Amino acid sequence: MEFTHVTSVLLGLVIILNILFATIVIFFERREASTTWAWLLVLYFLPVVGFILYLLFGTSLRHAHLFQWEDKKKIGIEEIIDKQMEELSTNHFPFRNASSSNYRDLIYMHLRNNDAVLTEDNQVDIFTEGKNKFDQLFKDIEAAENHIHIQYYIIQRDGLGKRFIEALTKKANEGVKVRLLYDELGSRGMTKRFFREFRQAGGRVEAFFPSKLKFINLRLNFRNHRKLVIIDGKVGYVGGFNVGDEYLGLNPKFGYWRDTHLRIEGSAVKAIQTRFILDWNQASKHHDITYQPHYFPIVETQGNIDLQIVTSGPDSEWEQIKNGYIKLISSAKKSILIQTPYFIPDASLLDALRIASLSGVDVKIMIPNKPDHLFVYWATTFNAGQLLRAGAKVYIYDNGFIHAKMIVVDEEVSSVGTANIDVRSFKLNFEVNAFIYDEGMAETLTRIFYKDVEVCRQLTIEEFEKRSKWIRFKESIARLVSPIL
């Protein structure tokens, strides 16, 4: 009888906790209905486990003031923002090219909601292979004279990772100030020993959202997915490549690794630098980067490419990168090209793409032929199939793994960065993208897309409709949990 009584009490406590957390999910978190239902299903079917999962993955950072840097005003960015907003709102902005002028409202949105200054003097190089990207990055690291600021989601303790840290250690020994920031979850195999010589040389290392207790991290769900490099305040990198042998195509599981990364020279580097400083000061807890002119040198380039550096994260009021995508999609008159490893859009973005396709816009999307996350893969294939019904074309990349995050609209404007087209990137991850207003860049990215098409197979509506019941079952499960993946 005593055992039965204890069991009843415990069962009652579980039910009460479930009701409590369900109440929090529904009435206090103010999530979208799809996310709310997903968490209610988890709590209902997994009473105890669901409770733990909610603690780890269900809490929100919305409106949290994580990134503070009072010295930001010393860069003069506030004056530039005010000036550009005034000129844009009164149609007096002195645009240098038609591509920017045609997207005045998108530029204004990013400026107003994200402090994303439009810069017009940039030179941009595109990398689609890891070897070329890292060869150039190592050259830039070797040429550094003052400081190197680096931020990656994943740093592996393998061949490339060791070469990488050795190059940074060498520069630290030469007196160059080197700071390295990585995400604790993305780089979960990292050890203190890996950085020992780097730290001894004077290098600084920080982890983003580190665990307070071993194996317990209530911020586990919020990942800093950004990949940024700044060399002497003059050269900046942003894109999809992380640091590891797999990004050189050396992992047999994935084979050839296809990604897209940008190397930027020009005023946009100031925005990349500012983003790194904000992230670094949050992670370091000491706010040890203060304004120094050498972080923001005047750089004269021969570039004429217009772009904005746009960031988003779970602390933001707006899903800025997603909103930028939707604005681009809704503005399309001729074509939309998308490359993404994960395609799990929310209803607003999926509807925007379907409406564009139904309106006669040539919508093409390219996704991988193999999963690196099973649930995400099946949700991706299902959502891609929904576009087929609206007349869009879907290409399955068969030459290894495609990890590129790219969109090109009307061969006129484009975006490249770290954000995937999925709920996680839009709501839960800290991301950064370059929105590029330049026909030459858009045309180059378009050529790259169609070169990739040559090693793809096209998914047809007939093939999609013939998929097995087992695949449909996996898609159904993936769809249910996709809002919280």
CSV table of C-alpha atoms in Angstrom, one decimal:
chain,number,residue,atom,x,y,z
A,1,MET,CA,0.0,0.0,0.0
A,2,GLU,CA,2.8,2.4,0.9
A,3,PHE,CA,4.5,1.8,-2.5
A,4,THR,CA,1.1,2.4,-4.3
A,5,HIS,CA,0.7,5.7,-2.3
A,6,VAL,CA,4.2,6.9,-3.2
A,7,THR,CA,3.6,6.1,-6.8
A,8,SER,CA,0.3,8.0,-6.8
A,9,VAL,CA,2.0,11.0,-5.2
A,10,LEU,CA,4.8,11.0,-7.8
A,11,LEU,CA,2.3,10.6,-10.6
A,12,GLY,CA,0.4,13.5,-9.2
A,13,LEU,CA,3.5,15.7,-9.1
A,14,VAL,CA,4.3,14.8,-12.7
A,15,ILE,CA,0.8,15.8,-13.8
A,16,ILE,CA,1.0,19.1,-11.8
A,17,LEU,CA,4.4,19.9,-13.3
A,18,ASN,CA,3.1,19.1,-16.8
A,19,ILE,CA,0.1,21.4,-16.3
A,20,LEU,CA,2.4,24.1,-14.9
A,21,PHE,CA,4.7,24.0,-17.9
A,22,ALA,CA,1.9,23.7,-20.3
A,23,THR,CA,0.5,26.9,-18.8
A,24,ILE,CA,3.8,28.6,-19.1
A,25,VAL,CA,4.1,27.6,-22.8
A,26,ILE,CA,0.6,28.8,-23.6
A,27,PHE,CA,0.1,31.9,-21.6
A,28,PHE,CA,3.6,33.3,-20.8
A,29,GLU,CA,6.0,32.5,-23.6
A,30,ARG,CA,3.6,33.9,-26.3
A,31,ARG,CA,5.1,31.6,-28.9
A,32,GLU,CA,3.6,30.9,-32.4
A,33,ALA,CA,0.8,28.3,-32.3
A,34,SER,CA,2.9,25.7,-34.2
A,35,THR,CA,5.7,25.9,-31.6
A,36,THR,CA,3.2,25.9,-28.7
A,37,TRP,CA,1.5,22.7,-30.0
A,38,ALA,CA,4.9,21.0,-30.6
A,39,TRP,CA,5.9,21.6,-26.9
A,40,LEU,CA,2.5,20.5,-25.6
A,41,LEU,CA,2.9,17.3,-27.5
A,42,VAL,CA,6.3,16.7,-26.0
A,43,LEU,CA,5.0,17.4,-22.5
A,44,TYR,CA,2.0,15.2,-23.0
A,45,PHE,CA,3.7,12.1,-24.5
A,46,LEU,CA,7.0,12.4,-22.5
A,47,PRO,CA,5.9,13.7,-19.1
A,48,VAL,CA,9.2,13.5,-17.3
A,49,VAL,CA,11.6,13.7,-20.2
A,50,GLY,CA,9.5,16.5,-21.7
A,51,PHE,CA,10.0,18.5,-18.5
A,52,ILE,CA,13.8,18.2,-18.8
A,53,LEU,CA,13.7,18.9,-22.5
A,54,TYR,CA,11.7,22.1,-21.9
A,55,LEU,CA,14.3,23.3,-19.4
A,56,LEU,CA,17.1,22.7,-21.8
A,57,PHE,CA,15.5,23.7,-25.1
A,58,GLY,CA,12.2,25.6,-24.3
A,59,THR,CA,13.2,28.7,-22.5
A,60,SER,CA,13.3,32.0,-24.4
A,61,LEU,CA,15.9,34.8,-24.7
A,62,ARG,CA,13.5,37.2,-26.4
A,63,HIS,CA,14.3,40.8,-25.5
A,64,ALA,CA,17.3,39.8,-23.3
A,65,HIS,CA,19.9,42.5,-23.4
A,66,LEU,CA,23.0,40.3,-24.0
A,67,PHE,CA,25.1,42.5,-26.2
A,68,GLN,CA,26.1,45.9,-24.7
A,69,TRP,CA,29.0,48.0,-25.8
A,70,GLU,CA,28.9,51.7,-24.9
A,71,ASP,CA,31.9,52.5,-27.0
A,72,LYS,CA,29.8,51.7,-30.1
A,73,LYS,CA,28.8,55.4,-30.4
A,74,LYS,CA,32.5,56.4,-30.8
A,75,ILE,CA,32.6,54.7,-34.2
A,76,GLY,CA,30.2,57.3,-35.4
A,77,ILE,CA,27.6,54.7,-36.5
A,78,GLU,CA,24.7,56.5,-34.9
A,79,GLU,CA,25.2,59.6,-36.9
A,80,ILE,CA,25.6,57.5,-40.1
A,81,ILE,CA,22.3,55.6,-39.4
A,82,ASP,CA,20.4,58.8,-38.7
A,83,LYS,CA,21.7,60.4,-41.9
A,84,GLN,CA,21.0,57.4,-44.1
A,85,MET,CA,17.5,57.0,-42.6
A,86,GLU,CA,16.6,60.6,-43.3
A,87,GLU,CA,17.9,60.5,-46.8
A,88,LEU,CA,16.1,57.2,-47.6
A,89,SER,CA,12.8,58.4,-46.1
A,90,THR,CA,12.9,61.6,-48.1
A,91,ASN,CA,14.1,59.9,-51.3
A,92,HIS,CA,17.3,61.9,-51.2
A,93,PHE,CA,19.8,59.1,-50.7
A,94,PRO,CA,22.6,59.5,-53.3
A,95,PHE,CA,22.6,55.9,-54.6
A,96,ARG,CA,25.5,55.0,-56.8
A,97,ASN,CA,23.9,52.1,-58.6
A,98,ALA,CA,20.4,51.0,-59.7
A,99,SER,CA,20.5,47.7,-57.7
A,100,SER,CA,20.5,49.6,-54.4
A,101,SER,CA,18.0,52.2,-55.6
A,102,ASN,CA,15.6,49.4,-56.6
A,103,TYR,CA,15.7,47.9,-53.0
A,104,ARG,CA,15.4,51.2,-51.1
A,105,ASP,CA,12.7,49.8,-48.8
A,106,LEU,CA,14.7,46.7,-47.9
A,107,ILE,CA,17.8,48.8,-47.1
A,108,TYR,CA,15.6,51.1,-45.0
A,109,MET,CA,14.1,48.1,-43.1
A,110,HIS,CA,17.6,46.7,-42.3
A,111,LEU,CA,18.8,50.1,-41.3
A,112,ARG,CA,15.9,50.9,-39.1
A,113,ASN,CA,15.5,47.6,-37.3
A,114,ASN,CA,19.1,46.3,-37.3
A,115,ASP,CA,21.4,49.3,-37.5
A,116,ALA,CA,22.7,47.8,-40.8
A,117,VAL,CA,24.5,50.7,-42.5
A,118,LEU,CA,24.6,50.6,-46.3
A,119,THR,CA,28.3,50.6,-47.4
A,120,GLU,CA,29.2,51.3,-51.0
A,121,ASP,CA,32.9,50.8,-51.4
A,122,ASN,CA,33.4,47.1,-50.9
A,123,GLN,CA,35.4,44.6,-52.8
A,124,VAL,CA,34.1,41.0,-52.4
A,125,ASP,CA,35.6,37.6,-53.3
A,126,ILE,CA,33.5,34.5,-53.3
A,127,PHE,CA,34.8,31.1,-52.2
A,128,THR,CA,32.9,27.9,-52.9
A,129,GLU,CA,35.6,25.3,-51.9
A,130,GLY,CA,37.2,24.9,-48.5
A,131,LYS,CA,40.8,24.6,-49.8
A,132,ASN,CA,40.7,28.0,-51.6
A,133,LYS,CA,39.0,29.7,-48.7
A,134,PHE,CA,41.4,28.5,-46.1
A,135,ASP,CA,44.5,29.1,-48.3
A,136,GLN,CA,43.5,32.7,-48.6
A,137,LEU,CA,42.6,32.9,-44.9
A,138,PHE,CA,46.0,31.6,-43.9
A,139,LYS,CA,47.6,34.2,-46.1
A,140,ASP,CA,45.6,37.0,-44.5
A,141,ILE,CA,46.5,35.6,-41.0
A,142,GLU,CA,50.2,35.5,-41.9
A,143,ALA,CA,50.0,39.2,-43.1
A,144,ALA,CA,48.3,40.4,-40.0
A,145,GLU,CA,50.2,43.2,-38.2
A,146,ASN,CA,47.9,44.4,-35.4
A,147,HIS,CA,45.0,42.1,-34.5
A,148,ILE,CA,43.1,39.0,-35.6
A,149,HIS,CA,39.5,38.5,-34.4
A,150,ILE,CA,37.9,35.1,-35.2
A,151,GLN,CA,34.6,33.6,-34.5
A,152,TYR,CA,33.4,30.1,-35.6
A,153,TYR,CA,30.5,27.8,-34.6
A,154,ILE,CA,32.6,24.7,-35.1
A,155,ILE,CA,36.3,24.2,-34.6
A,156,GLN,CA,37.5,20.6,-34.9
A,157,ARG,CA,40.6,19.1,-33.3
A,158,ASP,CA,41.7,17.6,-36.6
A,159,GLY,CA,44.3,18.4,-39.3
A,160,LEU,CA,42.8,21.7,-40.4
A,161,GLY,CA,42.0,22.7,-36.8
A,162,LYS,CA,45.6,22.1,-35.7
A,163,ARG,CA,47.0,24.1,-38.7
A,164,PHE,CA,44.6,26.8,-37.8
A,165,ILE,CA,45.6,27.1,-34.2
A,166,GLU,CA,49.3,26.8,-35.1
A,167,ALA,CA,49.0,29.8,-37.5
A,168,LEU,CA,47.2,31.8,-34.8
A,169,THR,CA,49.8,30.8,-32.2
A,170,LYS,CA,52.6,32.0,-34.5
A,171,LYS,CA,51.0,35.4,-34.9
A,172,ALA,CA,50.4,35.7,-31.1
A,173,ASN,CA,54.1,35.0,-30.5
A,174,GLU,CA,54.9,37.8,-33.0
A,175,GLY,CA,52.9,40.2,-30.8
A,176,VAL,CA,49.7,40.3,-32.8
A,177,LYS,CA,46.6,40.5,-30.6
A,178,VAL,CA,44.6,37.3,-31.4
A,179,ARG,CA,41.1,36.6,-30.0
A,180,LEU,CA,39.2,33.4,-30.8
A,181,LEU,CA,35.5,32.9,-30.0
A,182,TYR,CA,33.8,29.5,-30.5
A,183,ASP,CA,30.3,28.1,-29.7
A,184,GLU,CA,30.5,25.6,-26.9
A,185,LEU,CA,27.9,23.2,-28.4
A,186,GLY,CA,29.1,23.4,-32.0
A,187,SER,CA,32.7,22.8,-30.8
A,188,ARG,CA,31.7,20.3,-28.1
A,189,GLY,CA,34.8,18.2,-28.7
A,190,MET,CA,37.0,21.1,-27.8
A,191,THR,CA,39.5,20.8,-24.9
A,192,LYS,CA,41.6,23.3,-22.9
A,193,ARG,CA,44.7,21.4,-23.9
A,194,PHE,CA,44.1,22.2,-27.6
A,195,PHE,CA,44.6,25.9,-26.8
A,196,ARG,CA,47.4,25.6,-24.3
A,197,GLU,CA,50.3,26.8,-26.5
A,198,PHE,CA,48.0,29.5,-28.1
A,199,ARG,CA,47.2,30.9,-24.6
A,200,GLN,CA,50.8,30.7,-23.5
A,201,ALA,CA,51.7,32.8,-26.6
A,202,GLY,CA,49.2,35.5,-25.4
A,203,GLY,CA,46.2,34.4,-27.5
A,204,ARG,CA,42.7,34.8,-26.0
A,205,VAL,CA,40.0,32.2,-26.2
A,206,GLU,CA,36.4,32.3,-25.1
A,207,ALA,CA,33.4,30.0,-25.5
A,208,PHE,CA,29.9,31.3,-26.2
A,209,PHE,CA,27.3,30.4,-23.6
A,210,PRO,CA,29.6,27.9,-21.7
A,211,SER,CA,28.0,25.4,-19.3
A,212,LYS,CA,27.7,26.6,-15.7
A,213,LEU,CA,27.7,22.9,-14.5
A,214,LYS,CA,29.1,19.9,-16.3
A,215,PHE,CA,26.6,18.4,-18.7
A,216,ILE,CA,24.0,21.0,-17.7
A,217,ASN,CA,23.5,24.1,-19.8
A,218,LEU,CA,20.1,25.9,-19.8
A,219,ARG,CA,21.2,28.0,-22.8
A,220,LEU,CA,22.1,24.9,-24.8
A,221,ASN,CA,19.3,25.7,-27.3
A,222,PHE,CA,20.8,29.1,-28.3
A,223,ARG,CA,23.8,28.7,-30.5
A,224,ASN,CA,26.1,31.3,-31.9
A,225,HIS,CA,26.2,30.1,-35.5
A,226,ARG,CA,28.1,33.1,-36.8
A,227,LYS,CA,31.4,32.6,-38.7
A,228,LEU,CA,33.4,35.9,-38.7
A,229,VAL,CA,37.1,36.8,-39.3
A,230,ILE,CA,38.5,40.3,-39.1
A,231,ILE,CA,42.2,41.0,-39.9
A,232,ASP,CA,43.6,44.4,-38.8
A,233,GLY,CA,40.1,45.9,-39.3
A,234,LYS,CA,40.7,45.8,-43.1
A,235,VAL,CA,39.7,42.3,-44.2
A,236,GLY,CA,36.5,40.5,-43.2
A,237,TYR,CA,35.1,37.0,-43.8
A,238,VAL,CA,31.5,35.8,-43.4
A,239,GLY,CA,29.8,32.7,-44.7
A,240,GLY,CA,29.1,29.0,-44.2
A,241,PHE,CA,32.5,27.3,-43.7
A,242,ASN,CA,33.6,26.2,-40.2
A,243,VAL,CA,37.0,24.9,-39.3
A,244,GLY,CA,37.6,21.2,-39.8
A,245,ASP,CA,38.7,18.6,-42.3
A,246,GLU,CA,35.1,17.9,-43.4
A,247,TYR,CA,35.0,21.4,-44.8
A,248,LEU,CA,37.9,20.4,-47.1
A,249,GLY,CA,36.0,17.4,-48.3
A,250,LEU,CA,38.0,15.0,-46.3
A,251,ASN,CA,35.1,13.4,-44.4
A,252,PRO,CA,34.0,10.1,-46.1
A,253,LYS,CA,30.5,10.5,-44.8
A,254,PHE,CA,29.9,13.8,-46.7
A,255,GLY,CA,32.5,13.7,-49.4
A,256,TYR,CA,33.0,16.9,-51.4
A,257,TRP,CA,31.9,19.9,-49.3
A,258,ARG,CA,30.2,22.7,-51.2
A,259,ASP,CA,29.8,25.9,-49.3
A,260,THR,CA,29.8,29.7,-50.0
A,261,HIS,CA,31.9,32.2,-48.1
A,262,LEU,CA,32.8,35.8,-48.7
A,263,ARG,CA,36.0,37.8,-48.2
A,264,ILE,CA,35.3,41.5,-47.9
A,265,GLU,CA,37.5,44.6,-48.0
A,266,GLY,CA,35.8,48.0,-47.5
A,267,SER,CA,33.6,49.8,-45.0
A,268,ALA,CA,31.5,46.7,-44.4
A,269,VAL,CA,34.4,45.3,-42.4
A,270,LYS,CA,33.5,47.9,-39.7
A,271,ALA,CA,30.1,46.3,-39.3
A,272,ILE,CA,31.7,42.8,-39.1
A,273,GLN,CA,34.2,44.1,-36.5
A,274,THR,CA,31.4,45.6,-34.4
A,275,ARG,CA,29.5,42.4,-34.4
A,276,PHE,CA,32.5,40.4,-33.3
A,277,ILE,CA,33.2,42.9,-30.5
A,278,LEU,CA,29.7,42.7,-29.2
A,279,ASP,CA,29.8,38.9,-29.2
A,280,TRP,CA,33.3,38.8,-27.6
A,281,ASN,CA,32.4,41.2,-24.8
A,282,GLN,CA,29.3,39.2,-24.0
A,283,ALA,CA,31.3,35.9,-23.9
A,284,SER,CA,34.4,37.3,-22.0
A,285,LYS,CA,32.3,38.8,-19.2
A,286,HIS,CA,35.1,41.4,-18.8
A,287,HIS,CA,34.1,43.7,-21.7
A,288,ASP,CA,37.8,43.9,-22.4
A,289,ILE,CA,37.6,45.3,-25.9
A,290,THR,CA,37.2,49.1,-25.7
A,291,TYR,CA,37.1,51.4,-28.7
A,292,GLN,CA,40.5,51.8,-30.3
A,293,PRO,CA,41.0,53.5,-33.7
A,294,HIS,CA,43.1,50.7,-35.0
A,295,TYR,CA,40.0,48.4,-34.8
A,296,PHE,CA,38.3,50.7,-37.3
A,297,PRO,CA,40.9,52.1,-39.7
A,298,ILE,CA,40.1,54.1,-42.7
A,299,VAL,CA,40.4,51.7,-45.6
A,300,GLU,CA,40.6,52.8,-49.2
A,301,THR,CA,39.6,50.2,-51.8
A,302,GLN,CA,38.9,50.0,-55.5
A,303,GLY,CA,35.6,48.3,-54.6
A,304,ASN,CA,32.2,49.6,-55.6
A,305,ILE,CA,29.9,46.9,-54.2
A,306,ASP,CA,27.0,47.9,-52.0
A,307,LEU,CA,26.1,45.7,-49.1
A,308,GLN,CA,24.7,45.6,-45.6
A,309,ILE,CA,25.8,43.3,-42.7
A,310,VAL,CA,22.6,42.0,-41.1
A,311,THR,CA,22.4,40.1,-37.9
A,312,SER,CA,19.7,38.3,-36.0
A,313,GLY,CA,19.3,36.2,-32.8
A,314,PRO,CA,16.9,35.0,-30.2
A,315,ASP,CA,17.4,38.2,-28.2
A,316,SER,CA,16.1,40.3,-31.1
A,317,GLU,CA,12.6,41.8,-31.4
A,318,TRP,CA,12.5,41.0,-35.1
A,319,GLU,CA,13.6,38.0,-37.1
A,320,GLN,CA,15.6,40.3,-39.3
A,321,ILE,CA,17.3,37.9,-41.7
A,322,LYS,CA,14.0,36.0,-42.3
A,323,ASN,CA,12.2,39.3,-42.9
A,324,GLY,CA,14.9,40.3,-45.3
A,325,TYR,CA,14.4,37.0,-47.2
A,326,ILE,CA,10.6,37.5,-47.4
A,327,LYS,CA,11.1,41.1,-48.6
A,328,LEU,CA,13.4,39.8,-51.3
A,329,ILE,CA,11.1,37.0,-52.3
A,330,SER,CA,8.0,39.3,-52.5
A,331,SER,CA,9.9,41.8,-54.7
A,332,ALA,CA,10.9,39.1,-57.3
A,333,LYS,CA,9.7,39.7,-60.8
A,334,LYS,CA,11.7,37.0,-62.7
A,335,SER,CA,13.6,34.5,-60.7
A,336,ILE,CA,14.5,33.3,-57.2
A,337,LEU,CA,17.5,30.9,-56.7
A,338,ILE,CA,18.1,29.4,-53.2
A,339,GLN,CA,20.7,27.1,-51.9
A,340,THR,CA,20.3,25.8,-48.3
A,341,PRO,CA,21.2,22.6,-46.4
A,342,TYR,CA,18.0,22.8,-44.4
A,343,PHE,CA,14.7,23.9,-45.7
A,344,ILE,CA,12.2,24.2,-42.8
A,345,PRO,CA,10.6,27.6,-43.3
A,346,ASP,CA,7.8,28.9,-41.2
A,347,ALA,CA,4.4,29.5,-42.8
A,348,SER,CA,5.2,33.1,-43.8
A,349,LEU,CA,8.3,32.3,-45.8
A,350,LEU,CA,6.9,29.2,-47.3
A,351,ASP,CA,3.8,31.1,-48.4
A,352,ALA,CA,5.9,33.9,-49.9
A,353,LEU,CA,7.8,31.3,-52.0
A,354,ARG,CA,4.6,29.6,-53.1
A,355,ILE,CA,2.9,32.9,-54.0
A,356,ALA,CA,6.0,33.9,-56.0
A,357,SER,CA,6.0,30.6,-57.9
A,358,LEU,CA,2.2,30.7,-58.5
A,359,SER,CA,2.7,34.2,-59.9
A,360,GLY,CA,5.0,33.0,-62.6
A,361,VAL,CA,8.4,33.8,-60.9
A,362,ASP,CA,10.9,31.1,-61.7
A,363,VAL,CA,11.6,29.6,-58.2
A,364,LYS,CA,14.5,27.1,-57.9
A,365,ILE,CA,15.8,25.6,-54.7
A,366,MET,CA,18.8,23.3,-54.1
A,367,ILE,CA,19.1,21.0,-51.1
A,368,PRO,CA,21.4,18.1,-50.1
A,369,ASN,CA,21.0,14.5,-51.1
A,370,LYS,CA,22.1,13.2,-47.7
A,371,PRO,CA,21.3,14.2,-44.1
A,372,ASP,CA,23.6,15.4,-41.4
A,373,HIS,CA,20.5,15.6,-39.1
A,374,LEU,CA,17.8,13.0,-39.8
A,375,PHE,CA,14.7,14.9,-38.5
A,376,VAL,CA,15.9,18.0,-40.3
A,377,TYR,CA,16.5,16.1,-43.5
A,378,TRP,CA,13.0,14.6,-43.7
A,379,ALA,CA,11.4,17.9,-42.8
A,380,THR,CA,13.5,19.5,-45.6
A,381,THR,CA,12.3,17.0,-48.3
A,382,PHE,CA,8.7,17.4,-47.2
A,383,ASN,CA,8.8,21.2,-47.4
A,384,ALA,CA,10.6,21.1,-50.8
A,385,GLY,CA,7.8,18.9,-52.0
A,386,GLN,CA,5.2,21.6,-51.1
A,387,LEU,CA,7.0,24.0,-53.4
A,388,LEU,CA,6.7,21.5,-56.3
A,389,ARG,CA,3.0,21.7,-56.1
A,390,ALA,CA,3.2,25.4,-56.7
A,391,GLY,CA,5.4,25.0,-59.8
A,392,ALA,CA,8.8,25.5,-58.2
A,393,LYS,CA,11.8,23.4,-59.3
A,394,VAL,CA,13.7,21.4,-56.7
A,395,TYR,CA,17.3,20.2,-57.2
A,396,ILE,CA,19.0,17.5,-55.1
A,397,TYR,CA,22.7,18.1,-54.9
A,398,ASP,CA,24.5,14.8,-55.7
A,399,ASN,CA,28.2,15.8,-55.6
A,400,GLY,CA,28.7,15.5,-51.9
A,401,PHE,CA,27.1,17.8,-49.3
A,402,ILE,CA,25.9,21.3,-50.0
A,403,HIS,CA,26.1,23.6,-47.0
A,404,ALA,CA,25.7,27.0,-48.8
A,405,LYS,CA,23.3,29.6,-47.5
A,406,MET,CA,22.5,31.8,-50.5
A,407,ILE,CA,19.6,33.5,-52.2
A,408,VAL,CA,19.6,35.5,-55.5
A,409,VAL,CA,16.6,37.4,-56.8
A,410,ASP,CA,16.2,38.6,-60.4
A,411,GLU,CA,20.0,38.3,-60.9
A,412,GLU,CA,20.2,41.7,-59.3
A,413,VAL,CA,20.4,41.3,-55.5
A,414,SER,CA,21.7,38.5,-53.3
A,415,SER,CA,22.3,37.4,-49.7
A,416,VAL,CA,25.1,35.1,-48.4
A,417,GLY,CA,25.8,34.3,-44.8
A,418,THR,CA,25.4,31.8,-42.0
A,419,ALA,CA,21.6,31.6,-41.8
A,420,ASN,CA,19.8,28.5,-43.1
A,421,ILE,CA,16.2,28.6,-44.2
A,422,ASP,CA,14.8,27.0,-41.1
A,423,VAL,CA,13.1,28.0,-37.8
A,424,ARG,CA,16.3,27.4,-35.8
A,425,SER,CA,18.3,30.0,-37.8
A,426,PHE,CA,15.5,32.5,-37.8
A,427,LYS,CA,14.5,32.2,-34.1
A,428,LEU,CA,17.1,30.4,-32.0
A,429,ASN,CA,20.5,30.9,-33.5
A,430,PHE,CA,22.7,34.0,-33.6
A,431,GLU,CA,23.3,34.5,-37.3
A,432,VAL,CA,24.9,37.1,-39.7
A,433,ASN,CA,24.3,37.6,-43.5
A,434,ALA,CA,25.6,40.0,-46.1
A,435,PHE,CA,22.8,41.5,-48.2
A,436,ILE,CA,24.5,42.5,-51.5
A,437,TYR,CA,23.0,45.0,-53.9
A,438,ASP,CA,25.2,44.5,-57.0
A,439,GLU,CA,24.3,42.9,-60.3
A,440,GLY,CA,27.8,41.7,-60.9
A,441,MET,CA,27.8,39.7,-57.7
A,442,ALA,CA,24.3,38.4,-58.3
A,443,GLU,CA,25.3,37.3,-61.8
A,444,THR,CA,28.4,35.5,-60.4
A,445,LEU,CA,26.3,33.7,-57.8
A,446,THR,CA,23.7,32.8,-60.5
A,447,ARG,CA,26.5,31.2,-62.6
A,448,ILE,CA,27.7,29.2,-59.6
A,449,PHE,CA,24.1,28.0,-59.0
A,450,TYR,CA,23.7,26.7,-62.5
A,451,LYS,CA,27.1,25.1,-62.4
A,452,ASP,CA,25.9,23.2,-59.3
A,453,VAL,CA,22.7,22.2,-61.2
A,454,GLU,CA,25.0,20.1,-63.5
A,455,VAL,CA,25.7,17.8,-60.6
A,456,CYS,CA,22.1,17.7,-59.3
A,457,ARG,CA,19.1,15.6,-60.1
A,458,GLN,CA,15.8,17.3,-60.3
A,459,LEU,CA,13.0,16.2,-58.0
A,460,THR,CA,9.8,15.8,-59.9
A,461,ILE,CA,6.3,16.0,-58.5
A,462,GLU,CA,5.7,12.4,-59.7
A,463,GLU,CA,8.7,11.2,-57.8
A,464,PHE,CA,7.7,13.0,-54.7
A,465,GLU,CA,4.1,11.6,-54.8
A,466,LYS,CA,5.5,8.1,-55.1
A,467,ARG,CA,7.6,8.1,-51.9
A,468,SER,CA,6.9,5.2,-49.6
A,469,LYS,CA,4.6,5.1,-46.6
A,470,TRP,CA,7.7,4.8,-44.3
A,471,ILE,CA,9.2,8.0,-45.7
A,472,ARG,CA,5.8,9.7,-45.3
A,473,PHE,CA,5.7,8.6,-41.7
A,474,LYS,CA,9.2,10.0,-41.0
A,475,GLU,CA,8.2,13.2,-42.7
A,476,SER,CA,5.1,13.4,-40.4
A,477,ILE,CA,7.2,13.0,-37.3
A,478,ALA,CA,9.7,15.6,-38.5
A,479,ARG,CA,6.9,18.1,-39.3
A,480,LEU,CA,5.5,17.8,-35.8
A,481,VAL,CA,8.8,18.6,-34.1
A,482,SER,CA,10.2,20.9,-36.8
A,483,PRO,CA,9.2,24.1,-34.9
A,484,ILE,CA,11.6,23.1,-32.1
A,485,LEU,CA,14.4,21.4,-34.1
